[in-house]
CSV table of C-alpha atoms in Angstrom, one decimal:
chain,number,residue,atom,x,y,z
A,1429,MET,CA,17.1,68.8,-0.5
A,1430,ARG,CA,18.9,72.1,-0.9
A,1431,LEU,CA,16.5,73.0,-3.7
A,1432,MET,CA,13.5,72.6,-1.6
A,1433,LEU,CA,15.2,74.6,1.2
A,1434,ARG,CA,16.1,77.5,-1.1
A,1435,SER,CA,12.4,77.4,-2.5
A,1436,TRP,CA,11.3,77.6,1.0
A,1437,TYR,CA,13.5,80.6,1.7
A,1438,VAL,CA,12.0,82.4,-1.4
A,1439,PHE,CA,8.5,81.5,-0.3
A,1440,GLU,CA,9.2,82.8,3.2
A,1441,LYS,CA,10.7,86.1,2.0
A,1442,ASP,CA,7.7,86.6,-0.3
A,1443,LEU,CA,5.3,85.8,2.6
A,1444,ARG,CA,7.1,88.3,4.8
A,1445,GLN,CA,7.0,91.0,2.1
A,1446,GLU,CA,3.3,90.3,1.5
A,1447,PHE,CA,2.5,90.4,5.2
A,1448,LYS,CA,4.1,93.9,5.4
A,1449,SER,CA,2.6,95.3,2.1
A,1450,ARG,CA,-0.5,93.2,1.7
A,1451,TYR,CA,-0.6,94.2,-1.9
A,1452,SER,CA,-1.7,90.9,-3.5
A,1453,LEU,CA,-3.8,89.8,-0.6
A,1454,ASN,CA,-5.8,93.0,-0.6
A,1455,ALA,CA,-6.2,93.0,-4.3
A,1456,ILE,CA,-7.5,89.4,-4.6
A,1457,LEU,CA,-9.7,89.6,-1.5
A,1458,LEU,CA,-11.4,92.8,-2.4
A,1459,PHE,CA,-11.9,91.6,-6.0
A,1460,SER,CA,-13.5,88.4,-4.9
A,1461,ILE,CA,-15.7,89.8,-2.3
A,1462,VAL,CA,-16.9,92.6,-4.4
A,1463,THR,CA,-17.7,90.1,-7.3
A,1464,LEU,CA,-19.4,87.8,-4.9
A,1465,VAL,CA,-21.6,90.6,-3.5
A,1466,ALA,CA,-22.4,91.9,-7.0
A,1467,VAL,CA,-23.3,88.3,-8.3
A,1468,SER,CA,-25.5,87.5,-5.2
A,1469,PHE,CA,-27.4,90.8,-5.6
A,1470,SER,CA,-28.0,90.4,-9.2
A,1471,ILE,CA,-29.0,86.8,-9.5
A,1472,GLY,CA,-30.5,86.1,-6.1
A,1473,THR,CA,-29.8,83.1,-3.9
A,1474,PHE,CA,-32.3,80.5,-5.0
A,1475,SER,CA,-33.0,81.2,-8.6
A,1476,ALA,CA,-29.7,79.9,-10.1
A,1477,SER,CA,-29.1,76.2,-10.8
A,1478,ALA,CA,-26.1,74.2,-9.6
A,1479,GLU,CA,-24.4,74.5,-12.9
A,1480,ILE,CA,-24.6,78.3,-12.9
A,1481,LYS,CA,-23.5,78.5,-9.3
A,1482,SER,CA,-20.5,76.2,-10.0
A,1483,ALA,CA,-19.5,78.4,-13.0
A,1484,LEU,CA,-19.9,81.6,-10.9
A,1485,LEU,CA,-17.6,80.1,-8.1
A,1486,TRP,CA,-14.9,79.4,-10.6
A,1487,ILE,CA,-15.2,82.6,-12.4
A,1488,ILE,CA,-14.8,84.5,-9.1
A,1489,LEU,CA,-11.8,82.4,-8.2
A,1490,PHE,CA,-10.2,82.7,-11.6
A,1491,PHE,CA,-10.5,86.4,-12.0
A,1492,SER,CA,-9.5,87.1,-8.4
A,1493,ALA,CA,-6.4,85.0,-9.0
A,1494,MET,CA,-5.7,87.1,-12.1
A,1495,SER,CA,-5.9,90.3,-10.1
A,1496,GLY,CA,-3.1,89.3,-7.7
A,1497,LEU,CA,-1.0,86.4,-8.7
A,1498,ALA,CA,1.1,88.3,-11.3
A,1499,HIS,CA,2.5,90.4,-8.4
A,1500,VAL,CA,5.2,87.9,-7.3
A,1501,PHE,CA,7.3,88.7,-10.4
A,1502,VAL,CA,6.1,92.1,-11.3
A,1503,ARG,CA,7.2,93.4,-7.9
A,1504,GLU,CA,10.7,92.0,-8.4
A,1505,GLU,CA,11.0,93.6,-11.8
A,1506,GLU,CA,9.5,97.0,-10.8
A,1507,LYS,CA,11.5,97.3,-7.6
A,1508,HIS,CA,14.7,96.2,-9.4
A,1509,THR,CA,15.2,93.2,-7.1
A,1510,ALA,CA,15.1,90.6,-9.8
A,1511,ASP,CA,18.8,91.0,-10.5
A,1512,THR,CA,19.5,90.6,-6.8
A,1513,LEU,CA,17.6,87.4,-6.8
A,1514,ARG,CA,19.2,86.2,-9.9
A,1515,LEU,CA,22.6,86.7,-8.3
A,1516,VAL,CA,21.9,84.6,-5.2
A,1517,THR,CA,20.1,81.5,-6.4
A,1518,ASP,CA,19.1,79.3,-9.3
A,1519,PRO,CA,15.9,79.8,-11.4
A,1520,THR,CA,14.2,76.5,-10.3
A,1521,SER,CA,14.3,77.5,-6.6
A,1522,ILE,CA,12.8,80.9,-7.5
A,1523,PHE,CA,10.0,79.3,-9.6
A,1524,LEU,CA,9.1,76.8,-6.9
A,1525,GLY,CA,9.2,79.5,-4.1
A,1526,LYS,CA,7.0,81.8,-6.1
A,1527,PHE,CA,4.7,79.0,-7.1
A,1528,PHE,CA,4.2,77.9,-3.5
A,1529,PHE,CA,3.5,81.5,-2.5
A,1530,ASN,CA,0.8,81.9,-5.2
A,1531,LEU,CA,-0.7,78.5,-4.2
A,1532,PHE,CA,-0.7,79.6,-0.5
A,1533,LEU,CA,-2.3,82.9,-1.5
A,1534,LEU,CA,-5.0,81.2,-3.6
A,1535,LEU,CA,-5.8,78.6,-0.9
A,1536,PHE,CA,-6.0,81.4,1.7
A,1537,LEU,CA,-8.4,83.3,-0.6
A,1538,GLU,CA,-10.5,80.1,-1.0
A,1539,LEU,CA,-10.6,79.7,2.8
A,1540,ILE,CA,-12.4,83.0,3.1
A,1541,VAL,CA,-14.4,83.2,-0.2
A,1542,VAL,CA,-15.7,79.6,-0.5
A,1543,PRO,CA,-17.6,79.6,2.9
A,1544,LEU,CA,-18.9,83.0,2.0
A,1545,PHE,CA,-20.0,81.8,-1.4
A,1546,PHE,CA,-21.8,78.8,0.3
A,1547,ALA,CA,-23.6,81.1,2.7
A,1548,VAL,CA,-24.5,83.9,0.3
A,1549,MET,CA,-25.5,81.8,-2.7
A,1550,ASN,CA,-27.1,79.0,-0.6
A,1551,PHE,CA,-24.7,76.6,-2.3
A,1552,LYS,CA,-24.6,72.9,-1.2
A,1553,VAL,CA,-22.4,70.0,-2.2
A,1554,ALA,CA,-23.5,66.4,-2.1
A,1555,HIS,CA,-19.8,65.0,-2.0
A,1556,THR,CA,-17.3,67.1,-0.1
A,1557,GLY,CA,-14.4,64.9,-1.1
A,1558,ILE,CA,-15.0,65.7,-4.8
A,1559,PHE,CA,-15.4,69.4,-4.2
A,1560,LEU,CA,-12.2,69.7,-2.1
A,1561,SER,CA,-10.2,67.6,-4.6
A,1562,VAL,CA,-11.3,69.7,-7.5
A,1563,LEU,CA,-10.7,72.9,-5.6
A,1564,LEU,CA,-7.2,71.8,-4.5
A,1565,LEU,CA,-6.1,70.4,-7.9
A,1566,GLY,CA,-7.7,73.4,-9.7
A,1567,SER,CA,-5.8,75.8,-7.5
A,1568,THR,CA,-2.5,74.0,-8.0
A,1569,GLY,CA,-3.0,74.2,-11.9
A,1570,LEU,CA,-4.1,77.9,-11.5
A,1571,ALA,CA,-1.1,78.8,-9.3
A,1572,ALA,CA,1.5,77.0,-11.5
A,1573,GLY,CA,0.2,78.5,-14.7
A,1574,ALA,CA,-0.2,82.0,-13.3
A,1575,THR,CA,3.4,81.9,-11.8
A,1576,LEU,CA,4.9,81.0,-15.2
A,1577,ILE,CA,2.9,83.6,-17.1
A,1578,ALA,CA,3.6,86.2,-14.5
A,1579,ALA,CA,7.4,85.6,-15.1
A,1580,ILE,CA,6.8,86.0,-18.8
A,1581,VAL,CA,4.8,89.3,-18.6
A,1582,ALA,CA,6.9,90.8,-15.7
A,1583,LYS,CA,9.2,92.7,-18.2
A,1584,ALA,CA,6.4,93.9,-20.5
A,1585,SER,CA,4.9,97.4,-20.2
A,1586,ALA,CA,1.1,96.5,-20.2
A,1587,LYS,CA,1.6,93.7,-17.5
A,1588,GLY,CA,-1.9,93.6,-16.1
A,1589,ALA,CA,-3.9,93.3,-19.3
A,1590,LEU,CA,-1.3,90.9,-20.9
A,1591,PHE,CA,-1.3,88.6,-17.9
A,1592,THR,CA,-5.1,88.0,-18.1
A,1593,VAL,CA,-5.1,87.7,-21.8
A,1594,LEU,CA,-2.3,85.2,-21.8
A,1595,SER,CA,-3.6,83.3,-18.8
A,1596,PHE,CA,-7.1,82.7,-20.1
A,1597,PRO,CA,-6.4,80.4,-23.0
A,1598,ILE,CA,-3.6,78.5,-21.1
A,1599,LEU,CA,-5.7,78.1,-18.0
A,1600,LEU,CA,-9.0,77.4,-19.7
A,1601,PRO,CA,-8.8,73.6,-19.1
A,1602,VAL,CA,-8.7,74.3,-15.4
A,1603,LEU,CA,-11.7,76.6,-15.6
A,1604,ILE,CA,-13.7,74.0,-17.6
A,1605,SER,CA,-12.7,70.9,-15.5
A,1606,GLY,CA,-13.2,72.9,-12.3
A,1607,ILE,CA,-16.7,74.0,-13.2
A,1608,SER,CA,-17.6,70.6,-14.4
A,1609,GLY,CA,-16.1,68.9,-11.3
A,1610,THR,CA,-17.8,71.2,-8.9
A,1611,LYS,CA,-21.2,70.7,-10.7
A,1612,ILE,CA,-20.7,66.9,-10.2
A,1613,ALA,CA,-19.8,67.5,-6.5
A,1614,VAL,CA,-23.2,69.2,-6.2
A,1615,THR,CA,-25.2,66.5,-8.0
A,1616,SER,CA,-23.4,63.2,-7.4
A,1617,ASP,CA,-22.6,61.3,-4.2
A,1618,THR,CA,-19.9,59.0,-5.6
A,1619,PHE,CA,-16.3,59.9,-6.2
A,1620,GLN,CA,-16.1,57.9,-9.5
A,1621,ALA,CA,-18.6,60.3,-11.1
A,1622,ALA,CA,-15.9,63.0,-11.1
A,1623,GLY,CA,-13.1,60.7,-12.1
A,1624,SER,CA,-12.4,62.3,-15.4
A,1625,GLU,CA,-12.5,65.8,-14.1
A,1626,VAL,CA,-10.1,65.0,-11.2
A,1627,GLN,CA,-7.7,63.2,-13.6
A,1628,MET,CA,-7.8,66.1,-16.0
A,1629,LEU,CA,-7.0,68.6,-13.2
A,1630,PHE,CA,-4.2,66.4,-11.8
A,1631,ALA,CA,-2.7,65.9,-15.3
A,1632,PHE,CA,-2.9,69.6,-16.1
A,1633,SER,CA,-1.1,70.5,-12.9
A,1634,VAL,CA,1.7,67.9,-13.5
A,1635,VAL,CA,2.1,69.0,-17.2
A,1636,ILE,CA,2.1,72.7,-16.3
A,1637,ILE,CA,4.5,72.3,-13.4
A,1638,THR,CA,6.9,70.1,-15.5
A,1639,ALA,CA,6.7,72.5,-18.5
A,1640,ALA,CA,7.3,75.5,-16.1
A,1641,LEU,CA,10.4,73.8,-14.5
A,1642,LEU,CA,11.8,73.1,-18.0
A,1643,LEU,CA,11.0,76.6,-19.5
A,1644,PHE,CA,11.6,78.8,-16.4
A,1645,ASP,CA,15.5,79.0,-16.7
A,1646,PHE,CA,15.0,80.5,-20.2
A,1647,VAL,CA,12.1,82.8,-19.2
A,1648,TRP,CA,14.0,84.1,-16.2
A,1649,ASN,CA,17.4,84.7,-17.8
A,1650,GLU,CA,16.4,86.0,-21.3
B,291,MET,CA,40.6,82.2,-9.4
B,292,GLN,CA,40.6,83.5,-13.0
B,293,ILE,CA,38.2,85.2,-15.4
B,294,PHE,CA,38.8,84.6,-19.1
B,295,ALA,CA,36.9,86.6,-21.7
B,296,GLN,CA,37.5,86.4,-25.4
B,297,SER,CA,35.8,88.6,-28.1
B,298,ILE,CA,32.8,89.3,-25.9
B,299,GLY,CA,30.0,91.2,-27.7
B,300,LYS,CA,26.5,92.2,-26.9
B,301,TYR,CA,23.6,93.2,-29.2
B,302,PHE,CA,20.1,94.3,-28.3
B,303,GLY,CA,18.2,93.4,-31.4
B,304,GLU,CA,20.0,95.0,-34.3
B,305,LYS,CA,21.8,97.5,-32.0
B,306,ARG,CA,25.4,96.6,-31.2
B,307,ILE,CA,26.3,97.7,-27.7
B,308,PHE,CA,30.0,96.5,-27.9
B,309,GLN,CA,32.1,93.7,-29.4
B,310,TYR,CA,35.6,92.1,-29.4
B,311,ILE,CA,36.3,92.6,-25.7
B,312,SER,CA,38.9,90.3,-24.4
B,313,PHE,CA,40.8,90.1,-21.1
B,314,GLU,CA,42.2,87.8,-18.5
B,315,LEU,CA,42.1,88.5,-14.9
B,316,ASN,CA,43.9,86.5,-12.1
B,317,ASP,CA,44.0,86.5,-8.4
B,318,GLY,CA,45.4,89.7,-6.9
B,319,GLU,CA,44.5,91.7,-10.0
B,320,SER,CA,42.0,94.4,-10.8
B,321,LEU,CA,40.3,95.7,-13.9
B,322,ALA,CA,38.7,99.1,-14.5
B,323,VAL,CA,36.1,99.5,-17.2
B,324,ILE,CA,35.7,103.1,-18.5
B,325,GLY,CA,33.5,104.7,-21.2
B,326,PRO,CA,31.1,107.5,-21.6
B,327,ASN,CA,27.5,107.2,-20.4
B,328,GLY,CA,25.5,104.7,-22.4
B,329,SER,CA,28.5,103.0,-23.8
B,330,GLY,CA,27.6,99.7,-22.2
B,331,LYS,CA,29.7,99.5,-19.0
B,332,THR,CA,26.8,98.3,-16.9
B,333,THR,CA,25.8,95.8,-19.6
B,334,PHE,CA,29.4,94.5,-19.6
B,335,ILE,CA,29.4,94.2,-15.8
B,336,ARG,CA,26.0,92.4,-15.9
B,337,ILE,CA,27.4,89.9,-18.5
B,338,LEU,CA,30.4,89.2,-16.2
B,339,CYS,CA,28.1,88.5,-13.2
B,340,GLY,CA,26.0,86.2,-15.3
B,341,LEU,CA,22.9,88.4,-15.1
B,342,ILE,CA,22.6,88.5,-18.9
B,343,ARG,CA,24.3,86.4,-21.5
B,344,PRO,CA,26.7,87.7,-24.1
B,345,SER,CA,25.6,87.7,-27.8
B,346,GLU,CA,29.0,86.4,-28.8
B,347,GLY,CA,32.3,85.4,-27.4
B,348,ILE,CA,33.7,83.1,-24.7
B,349,LEU,CA,33.5,83.8,-21.1
B,350,TYR,CA,34.4,81.5,-18.3
B,351,TYR,CA,35.6,81.3,-14.7
B,352,SER,CA,38.2,78.9,-13.4
B,353,ASP,CA,39.9,78.0,-10.1
B,354,ASN,CA,43.2,76.0,-10.3
B,355,ASP,CA,42.5,75.4,-14.0
B,356,LYS,CA,39.1,73.9,-13.3
B,357,LYS,CA,36.2,75.7,-14.9
B,358,ILE,CA,33.4,76.9,-12.5
B,359,GLY,CA,29.7,76.8,-13.5
B,360,TRP,CA,26.9,79.0,-12.4
B,361,PRO,CA,25.5,77.2,-9.4
B,362,ASP,CA,29.0,77.3,-7.7
B,363,LEU,CA,29.6,80.9,-8.8
B,364,TYR,CA,26.7,82.3,-6.7
B,365,HIS,CA,29.0,81.9,-3.7
B,366,GLN,CA,32.1,83.5,-5.4
B,367,ILE,CA,30.6,86.7,-6.8
B,368,GLY,CA,29.8,90.0,-5.0
B,369,LEU,CA,28.2,92.9,-6.9
B,370,VAL,CA,27.4,96.5,-6.1
B,371,GLY,CA,25.5,98.5,-8.7
B,372,PRO,CA,22.9,101.2,-9.1
B,373,TYR,CA,20.5,98.8,-10.6
B,374,LEU,CA,20.8,96.2,-7.9
B,375,GLU,CA,18.2,96.8,-5.2
B,376,LEU,CA,17.4,95.2,-1.9
B,377,TYR,CA,13.9,94.5,-0.5
B,378,GLU,CA,12.7,97.9,0.8
B,379,GLU,CA,9.6,96.3,2.6
B,380,LEU,CA,12.0,94.3,4.8
B,381,THR,CA,14.5,95.5,7.5
B,382,ALA,CA,18.2,95.3,6.9
B,383,ARG,CA,18.4,92.4,9.2
B,384,GLU,CA,15.6,90.5,7.4
B,385,ASN,CA,17.2,91.2,4.0
B,386,LEU,CA,20.7,89.9,5.1
B,387,ALA,CA,19.2,86.9,6.9
B,388,PHE,CA,17.4,85.9,3.7
B,389,PHE,CA,20.5,86.2,1.5
B,390,ALA,CA,22.6,84.3,4.0
B,391,LYS,CA,20.2,81.5,4.2
B,392,ILE,CA,19.6,81.2,0.4
B,393,ARG,CA,23.4,81.3,-0.3
B,394,ASN,CA,24.0,78.8,2.5
B,395,LEU,CA,26.5,81.0,4.4
B,396,GLN,CA,27.3,79.3,7.6
B,397,ASN,CA,28.3,81.1,10.8
B,398,CYS,CA,28.3,84.5,9.1
B,399,ASP,CA,26.5,86.5,11.9
B,400,LYS,CA,29.7,87.9,13.4
B,401,TRP,CA,31.1,88.8,10.0
B,402,ILE,CA,27.8,90.6,9.1
B,403,GLU,CA,27.9,92.5,12.4
B,404,GLU,CA,31.5,93.5,11.6
B,405,LEU,CA,30.5,94.7,8.1
B,406,MET,CA,27.5,96.6,9.5
B,407,SER,CA,29.9,98.4,12.0
B,408,ARG,CA,32.4,99.1,9.3
B,409,PHE,CA,29.8,100.7,7.1
B,410,LEU,CA,28.4,102.6,10.1
B,411,LEU,CA,25.0,100.9,10.0
B,412,ARG,CA,25.0,99.4,13.5
B,413,GLY,CA,21.9,100.3,15.4
B,414,ARG,CA,19.9,100.6,12.1
B,415,GLU,CA,19.5,96.8,11.5
B,416,ASP,CA,15.8,96.7,12.4
B,417,ASP,CA,14.8,99.7,10.3
B,418,LEU,CA,12.9,99.1,7.0
B,419,LEU,CA,15.0,99.8,4.0
B,420,LYS,CA,12.4,102.3,2.8
B,421,GLU,CA,13.4,104.5,5.7
B,422,TYR,CA,17.1,104.4,4.6
B,423,SER,CA,18.7,107.2,2.8
B,424,SER,CA,20.4,106.6,-0.6
B,425,GLY,CA,23.8,106.7,1.0
B,426,MET,CA,22.8,104.1,3.7
B,427,LEU,CA,21.3,101.9,1.0
B,428,GLN,CA,24.6,102.0,-0.9
B,429,ARG,CA,26.5,101.0,2.2
B,430,LEU,CA,24.0,98.2,2.8
B,431,LYS,CA,24.6,97.0,-0.8
B,432,TYR,CA,28.3,96.7,0.2
B,433,VAL,CA,27.4,94.6,3.2
B,434,PHE,CA,25.2,92.4,0.9
B,435,ALA,CA,28.1,92.0,-1.6
B,436,LEU,CA,30.7,91.2,1.0
B,437,MET,CA,28.8,89.0,3.4
B,438,GLY,CA,29.8,85.9,1.4
B,439,LYS,CA,33.4,86.9,1.3
B,440,PRO,CA,33.4,86.8,-2.5
B,441,LYS,CA,36.5,85.9,-4.5
B,442,ILE,CA,35.4,88.3,-7.3
B,443,LEU,CA,34.0,91.7,-6.5
B,444,PHE,CA,32.3,93.7,-9.2
B,445,LEU,CA,31.6,97.4,-8.4
B,446,ASP,CA,29.6,99.5,-10.9
B,447,GLU,CA,30.0,103.2,-10.0
B,448,PRO,CA,31.4,102.2,-6.6
B,449,THR,CA,31.3,105.6,-4.8
B,450,SER,CA,27.9,106.9,-6.0
B,451,ASN,CA,25.7,108.2,-3.4
B,452,LEU,CA,28.4,108.0,-0.7
B,453,ASP,CA,29.8,110.8,1.5
B,454,GLN,CA,33.5,111.1,2.0
B,455,GLN,CA,33.5,108.7,4.9
B,456,GLY,CA,31.7,106.2,2.9
B,457,ILE,CA,34.1,106.7,-0.1
B,458,ASP,CA,37.1,106.1,2.2
B,459,ILE,CA,35.6,102.8,3.5
B,460,VAL,CA,35.0,101.7,-0.1
B,461,TYR,CA,38.6,102.5,-1.1
B,462,GLU,CA,39.8,100.3,1.8
B,463,ILE,CA,37.5,97.5,0.6
B,464,MET,CA,38.9,97.8,-2.9
B,465,LEU,CA,42.5,97.6,-1.7
B,466,GLN,CA,41.7,94.6,0.4
B,467,GLN,CA,39.8,92.8,-2.4
B,468,LYS,CA,42.8,93.4,-4.8
B,469,ARG,CA,45.0,91.6,-2.3
B,470,ASP,CA,42.6,88.7,-1.5
B,471,GLY,CA,40.8,88.1,-4.9
B,472,LEU,CA,39.8,89.8,-8.1
B,473,LEU,CA,38.2,93.3,-8.5
B,474,VAL,CA,36.4,94.7,-11.5
B,475,ILE,CA,35.2,98.3,-11.4
B,476,ALA,CA,33.2,100.2,-13.9
B,477,THR,CA,33.6,104.0,-13.3
B,478,ASN,CA,34.6,107.3,-14.9
B,479,ASP,CA,35.8,108.8,-11.6
B,480,PRO,CA,39.5,109.4,-11.8
B,481,MET,CA,40.0,108.6,-8.0
B,482,ASP,CA,38.3,105.2,-8.5
B,483,LEU,CA,40.5,104.5,-11.5
B,484,LYS,CA,43.6,104.4,-9.3
B,485,TYR,CA,42.4,101.0,-8.1
B,486,GLY,CA,42.4,99.4,-11.5
B,487,ASP,CA,45.7,97.6,-12.6
B,488,SER,CA,44.4,97.3,-16.1
B,489,LEU,CA,41.9,99.2,-18.2
B,490,ILE,CA,39.2,98.4,-20.7
B,491,GLU,CA,37.6,101.3,-22.6
B,492,ILE,CA,34.2,100.8,-24.1
B,493,ASN,CA,33.0,103.2,-26.7
B,494,ALA,CA,29.4,103.5,-27.8
């Protein structure tokens, strides 16, 4: 119980900091909107198939996440507050707090970008349940993986490039299953059709969160 | 409360920072760590606070002959150092409220108010830390370190950035800490050294 409470305080602190600086939010929102506009102008609204539109949605979400999610740990290292945080609480609370913050940021981004994508790209889904499940589970996996990788790269010198390069192979299963699940949400009207994609995204999230909880103590303190 | 260190050493890769440092510190005692710039005083303090791990040696904390592990030590340790920063996007009040909640400090509002008055920061609680001067930030770091009434206080360059009034307050705090718990200071200032009962010299 205390663990979740401490994680909540870390999340609340990060949210307060973000509200005042808007660094990550501005980065991911601007990136996603610019990409969406560029994509819609270049391929048009009606020419692309459901497969291509599904892939474009996840590419926008993935690279927008890459542009802002590393900031949770990079900020702590660059502003020399990481030691202060190490001194007051345990690594697990810090990881969970930062993970919840990244997940919140990603869901907030999706709240704005996904309806815009639907409108601009004339994108329609046949099964909203599949689409929302894939989006939520994919975001959970993305946020968990990105949070762990952000902690690893925070002490490196070329943080930005390293974050994306490291994230891509680790988060590739989310991207592939996310694209595949979204495509099924467009074409199929039964939930069973997307069973394997939803299972894959759920399993990935569980594995990455468990691995992160086990590894984070070492990553944070070494 | 007791700190026990035996043959502590630290290496960064192949580079040896220091080795074979041993000491024992009990309640009511203080230790001063001296050494030229770059000798590893800060690294030594960071090891004692649990911020980094020693490469070799034994280090533990005990209370009434019972060893204390890290989750419990978060509440026993206070640290002021040049590398320890608070959140500049937040106000002093928001910073202190966050640290009080995460350390589970109960009914500490009055004590924090007292500390803010003592360090002459009353009335500036709602200012963002990025608007604070370096001296005010150093004072606020003392409030942060003392808000949990720590049994062990680590001070790395305790009087840096402070004016004479601030230095006098810090010396009062150091005297009080020596009476009530343990004090470890890393410094090269001869005035600060008066507050160390024993001395460890680290040479690069």
